[in-house]
Coordinates of C-alpha atoms in Angstrom, one line a residue:
X1 CA 77.7 20.6 113.4
X2 CA 77.1 20.4 109.5
X3 CA 73.2 20.3 110.4
X4 CA 73.7 23.3 112.7
X5 CA 75.6 25.3 110.1
X6 CA 72.7 24.3 107.4
X7 CA 70.1 25.5 110.0
X8 CA 71.7 28.6 110.6
X9 CA 72.1 29.3 106.7
X10 CA 68.3 28.7 106.2
X11 CA 67.4 31.0 109.1
X12 CA 69.6 33.6 107.7
X13 CA 68.3 33.4 104.5
X14 CA 64.7 33.7 105.6
X15 CA 65.2 36.6 107.9
X16 CA 66.9 38.4 104.9
X17 CA 63.9 37.8 102.6
X18 CA 61.5 39.0 105.3
X19 CA 63.4 42.2 105.7
X20 CA 63.4 42.6 101.9
X21 CA 59.7 42.3 101.7
X22 CA 58.8 44.5 104.8
X23 CA 61.0 47.5 103.4
X24 CA 59.8 47.2 99.8
X25 CA 57.4 50.2 98.7
X26 CA 54.3 49.0 97.2
X27 CA 53.3 51.3 94.2
X28 CA 50.1 53.2 95.2
X29 CA 47.8 55.6 93.5
X30 CA 46.6 58.7 95.9
X31 CA 43.7 61.1 95.7
X32 CA 45.0 64.5 96.8
X33 CA 44.0 68.1 97.1
X34 CA 46.6 71.1 97.3
X35 CA 47.0 74.3 98.7
X36 CA 48.8 76.1 95.9
X37 CA 51.2 78.9 96.7
X38 CA 52.6 81.3 94.1
X39 CA 54.3 84.6 93.7
X40 CA 51.2 86.6 93.3
X41 CA 48.8 84.7 95.8
X42 CA 47.5 81.1 96.7
X43 CA 44.5 79.1 95.7
X44 CA 43.2 75.8 96.3
X45 CA 43.1 72.7 93.8
X46 CA 40.8 69.5 94.2
X47 CA 40.6 66.3 92.3
X48 CA 44.4 65.3 91.8
X49 CA 46.0 62.0 91.4
X50 CA 49.4 60.9 92.3
X51 CA 50.9 57.6 91.5
X52 CA 54.0 56.5 93.4
X53 CA 56.4 53.7 92.8
X54 CA 60.1 53.1 94.0
X55 CA 61.4 54.7 90.7
X56 CA 58.6 56.8 89.3
X57 CA 55.9 59.5 90.4
X58 CA 53.1 60.8 88.0
X59 CA 50.8 63.6 88.9
X60 CA 47.6 64.9 87.3
X61 CA 45.7 68.1 87.8
X62 CA 43.0 69.5 85.3
X63 CA 44.4 72.9 86.6
X64 CA 48.1 72.4 86.9
X65 CA 48.7 69.7 84.2
X66 CA 50.5 66.4 84.1
X67 CA 53.7 65.7 86.0
X68 CA 56.2 62.9 85.5
X69 CA 59.1 62.5 88.2
X70 CA 62.1 60.2 88.4
X71 CA 62.3 59.1 92.0
X72 CA 65.9 59.3 93.2
X73 CA 65.2 58.3 96.8
X74 CA 62.2 56.5 98.4
X75 CA 63.6 55.6 102.0
X76 CA 61.8 53.9 104.9
X77 CA 62.3 55.9 108.0
X78 CA 62.6 54.4 111.4
X79 CA 58.8 55.2 112.2
X80 CA 57.6 53.2 109.5
X81 CA 56.9 55.9 106.9
X82 CA 58.5 56.6 103.7
X83 CA 60.4 59.7 102.3
X84 CA 60.2 60.5 98.8
X85 CA 62.6 62.9 96.6
X86 CA 62.3 63.1 92.9
X87 CA 62.8 65.5 89.9
X88 CA 61.3 65.7 86.5
X89 CA 58.8 67.9 84.6
X90 CA 55.3 69.1 84.6
X91 CA 53.2 69.8 81.4
X92 CA 51.0 72.6 81.4
X93 CA 48.5 74.0 79.0
X94 CA 48.9 77.8 78.2
X95 CA 47.8 80.4 75.7
X96 CA 50.7 79.3 73.3
X97 CA 50.0 75.5 73.7
X98 CA 51.5 72.8 76.2
X99 CA 54.8 73.7 77.7
X100 CA 57.0 71.5 79.9
X101 CA 58.3 73.1 83.2
X102 CA 61.2 71.8 85.4
X103 CA 59.7 70.6 88.9
X104 CA 60.6 68.5 92.0
X105 CA 58.7 66.4 94.3
X106 CA 59.2 65.6 97.8
X107 CA 56.8 63.6 100.2
X108 CA 56.2 61.7 103.4
X109 CA 54.0 58.7 103.2
X110 CA 52.8 57.6 106.7
X111 CA 49.7 55.6 107.9
X112 CA 48.6 58.8 109.8
X113 CA 48.9 61.3 106.9
X114 CA 50.3 61.4 103.4
X115 CA 51.6 64.8 102.4
X116 CA 53.8 66.0 99.0
X117 CA 55.4 69.2 97.7
X118 CA 55.8 69.9 94.0
X119 CA 58.0 73.0 93.3
X120 CA 57.8 74.7 90.0
X121 CA 60.2 77.3 90.1
X122 CA 59.5 79.1 86.9
X123 CA 55.9 79.3 86.8
X124 CA 54.2 82.6 88.3
X125 CA 57.1 83.6 90.5
X126 CA 57.6 80.1 91.8
X127 CA 54.6 77.9 92.3
X128 CA 54.5 75.3 95.2
X129 CA 51.5 72.6 95.5
X130 CA 51.2 71.4 98.8
X131 CA 49.3 68.1 98.2
X132 CA 47.4 66.0 100.9
X133 CA 46.0 62.9 100.5
X134 CA 42.2 62.7 101.5
X135 CA 39.2 65.0 101.1
X136 CA 39.7 68.6 100.7
X137 CA 38.2 70.5 104.0
X138 CA 34.9 72.4 103.2
X139 CA 36.5 75.6 104.0
X140 CA 39.2 75.2 101.3
X141 CA 36.7 73.7 98.8
X142 CA 34.5 76.9 98.8
X143 CA 37.7 79.4 98.9
X144 CA 37.7 81.6 95.9
X145 CA 36.6 84.7 94.1
X146 CA 33.3 84.5 92.2
X147 CA 31.9 86.7 89.4
X148 CA 28.5 87.3 88.5
X149 CA 25.6 90.0 87.9
X150 CA 23.4 91.5 90.4
X151 CA 20.2 93.2 90.6
X152 CA 18.1 94.6 93.6
X153 CA 14.5 93.8 95.0
X154 CA 12.9 95.6 97.7
X155 CA 9.2 96.5 99.0
X156 CA 9.3 99.5 96.7
X157 CA 11.0 98.1 93.5
X158 CA 12.2 95.4 91.4
X159 CA 15.1 94.4 89.1
X160 CA 16.9 97.7 90.1
X161 CA 20.4 98.4 88.9
X162 CA 21.2 95.3 87.1
X163 CA 25.3 95.3 87.2
X164 CA 27.6 93.0 85.6
X165 CA 30.9 91.8 86.7
X166 CA 30.4 91.7 90.7
X167 CA 32.7 89.9 92.8
X168 CA 32.3 87.9 95.9
X169 CA 35.4 86.7 97.9
X170 CA 35.4 83.7 100.1
X171 CA 38.3 83.0 102.3
X172 CA 39.4 80.0 104.1
X173 CA 41.2 80.6 107.4
X174 CA 44.7 79.3 108.1
X175 CA 43.6 76.2 109.9
X176 CA 41.0 75.7 107.1
X177 CA 38.2 75.0 109.8
X178 CA 36.3 78.1 108.7
X179 CA 35.7 80.5 106.1
X180 CA 34.6 84.5 105.8
X181 CA 32.7 86.1 102.7
X182 CA 33.0 89.5 101.6
X183 CA 31.1 91.6 98.8
X184 CA 31.3 95.3 97.9
X185 CA 28.5 97.3 96.2
X186 CA 29.0 100.8 95.5
X187 CA 25.2 101.6 95.9
X188 CA 24.5 98.9 99.0
X189 CA 27.7 99.0 100.8
X190 CA 30.3 96.5 102.0
X191 CA 29.0 93.5 103.1
X192 CA 31.0 91.2 105.4
X193 CA 30.4 87.7 107.3
X194 CA 33.0 86.4 109.5
X195 CA 31.9 82.8 109.7
X196 CA 30.0 81.2 106.8
X197 CA 28.2 77.8 107.5
X198 CA 28.7 75.2 105.0
X199 CA 27.0 71.8 104.0
X200 CA 28.1 69.6 101.3
X201 CA 25.2 67.9 99.2
X202 CA 25.0 64.4 97.8
X203 CA 25.6 65.9 94.2
X204 CA 28.8 67.6 95.3
X205 CA 27.5 71.0 95.6
X206 CA 27.5 73.3 98.5
X207 CA 25.0 75.2 100.6
X208 CA 26.1 78.2 102.1
X209 CA 24.5 80.7 104.8
X210 CA 25.8 83.3 107.1
X211 CA 24.7 86.4 109.3
X212 CA 26.7 89.5 109.4
X213 CA 26.5 93.1 108.4
X214 CA 26.6 95.9 105.5
X215 CA 28.1 99.3 105.8
X216 CA 25.8 101.2 103.4
X217 CA 26.6 104.8 102.3
X218 CA 23.7 107.2 103.0
X219 CA 22.3 110.4 101.3
X220 CA 24.4 112.6 103.5
X221 CA 27.6 110.9 102.6
X222 CA 27.7 109.1 106.1
X223 CA 27.7 105.3 106.1
X224 CA 25.4 103.4 108.4
X225 CA 25.7 99.7 109.5
X226 CA 22.8 97.3 109.0
X227 CA 22.3 93.7 109.8
X228 CA 22.6 91.4 106.7
X229 CA 22.1 87.7 105.9
X230 CA 23.6 85.6 103.1
X231 CA 22.4 82.5 101.4
X232 CA 24.0 80.7 98.5
X233 CA 24.6 77.5 96.7
X234 CA 28.0 76.7 95.0
X235 CA 27.7 74.3 92.2
X236 CA 30.7 73.3 89.8
X237 CA 32.6 76.5 90.7
X238 CA 29.5 78.9 90.1
X239 CA 27.8 80.8 93.1
X240 CA 24.3 81.7 93.0
X241 CA 23.3 83.8 96.1
X242 CA 21.3 86.4 97.9
X243 CA 22.1 89.2 100.4
X244 CA 19.1 90.4 102.5
X245 CA 19.1 93.6 104.6
X246 CA 15.7 93.4 106.3
X247 CA 15.9 97.2 107.7
X248 CA 16.4 98.7 104.3
X249 CA 13.5 100.1 102.3
X250 CA 11.0 97.5 103.8
X251 CA 13.3 94.8 103.1
X252 CA 16.2 95.0 100.3
X253 CA 17.8 91.7 98.5
X254 CA 20.6 91.7 96.3
X255 CA 20.7 88.7 93.9
X256 CA 23.9 87.3 92.8
X257 CA 24.0 85.3 89.6
X258 CA 20.3 84.9 89.4
X259 CA 19.1 82.8 86.7
X260 CA 17.2 85.7 85.0
X261 CA 20.2 88.0 85.3
X262 CA 20.8 88.3 81.4
X263 CA 16.9 89.1 80.9
X264 CA 16.6 91.8 83.5
X265 CA 20.0 93.3 82.2
X266 CA 18.7 93.3 78.5
X267 CA 15.4 94.8 79.6
X268 CA 17.2 97.7 81.5
X269 CA 19.3 98.2 78.5
X270 CA 16.4 98.7 76.1
X271 CA 14.6 101.5 78.2

């Protein structure tokens, strides 16, 4: 009987230890990207890191700063995933220097997907970073508004009408599996491309192309639609591109952010 009691005690002790090991969360560092939603719109953020332990979570983004959170709950769920709740601050650099903002973090850590939500109520009407572990979809990676100078070449003229501060807008769809592009010029019309083809290169840049149209104003005040193509390269947040309209003036091309734009602009201003 004594032997049986001892064996039962040993068995119970081993089972308890195994349960503790199984339920204990091992500190991990995750590479994340975020869809950031704030009071005035939304954007995407890449290259983030998030370290999570059972007592603390730390976050870093070159755009949104550094967050430190005390974990109040890290619970293992029935499906084997973990639920995270924490609160703390994010330090952001602004025009007046670095400033701390109160923030909260929640998350779900599963084998299939790992997602986190960081809320910063007092920044830009309420800012929420929806962070996901893994590589950012290409449609999200190219999403943004890109500024640059333009000039136009055609069969009949070169370096026509250099213009500063033009804008190209690339917008990812809600599913993040495709992106559209738009560009509006007072002279050459409104260019629209419903689907942009994207290739990620070995150096981290993106090669873009699309077929679409431009609605170009005419001499009589009426606009006419022409087929147009787009080609571009996106490197470190800078877009270099061309918009081509084959049927206009023997072939017309708008150059966006061309390497010689400053030279062309200076030449036009000296005349």
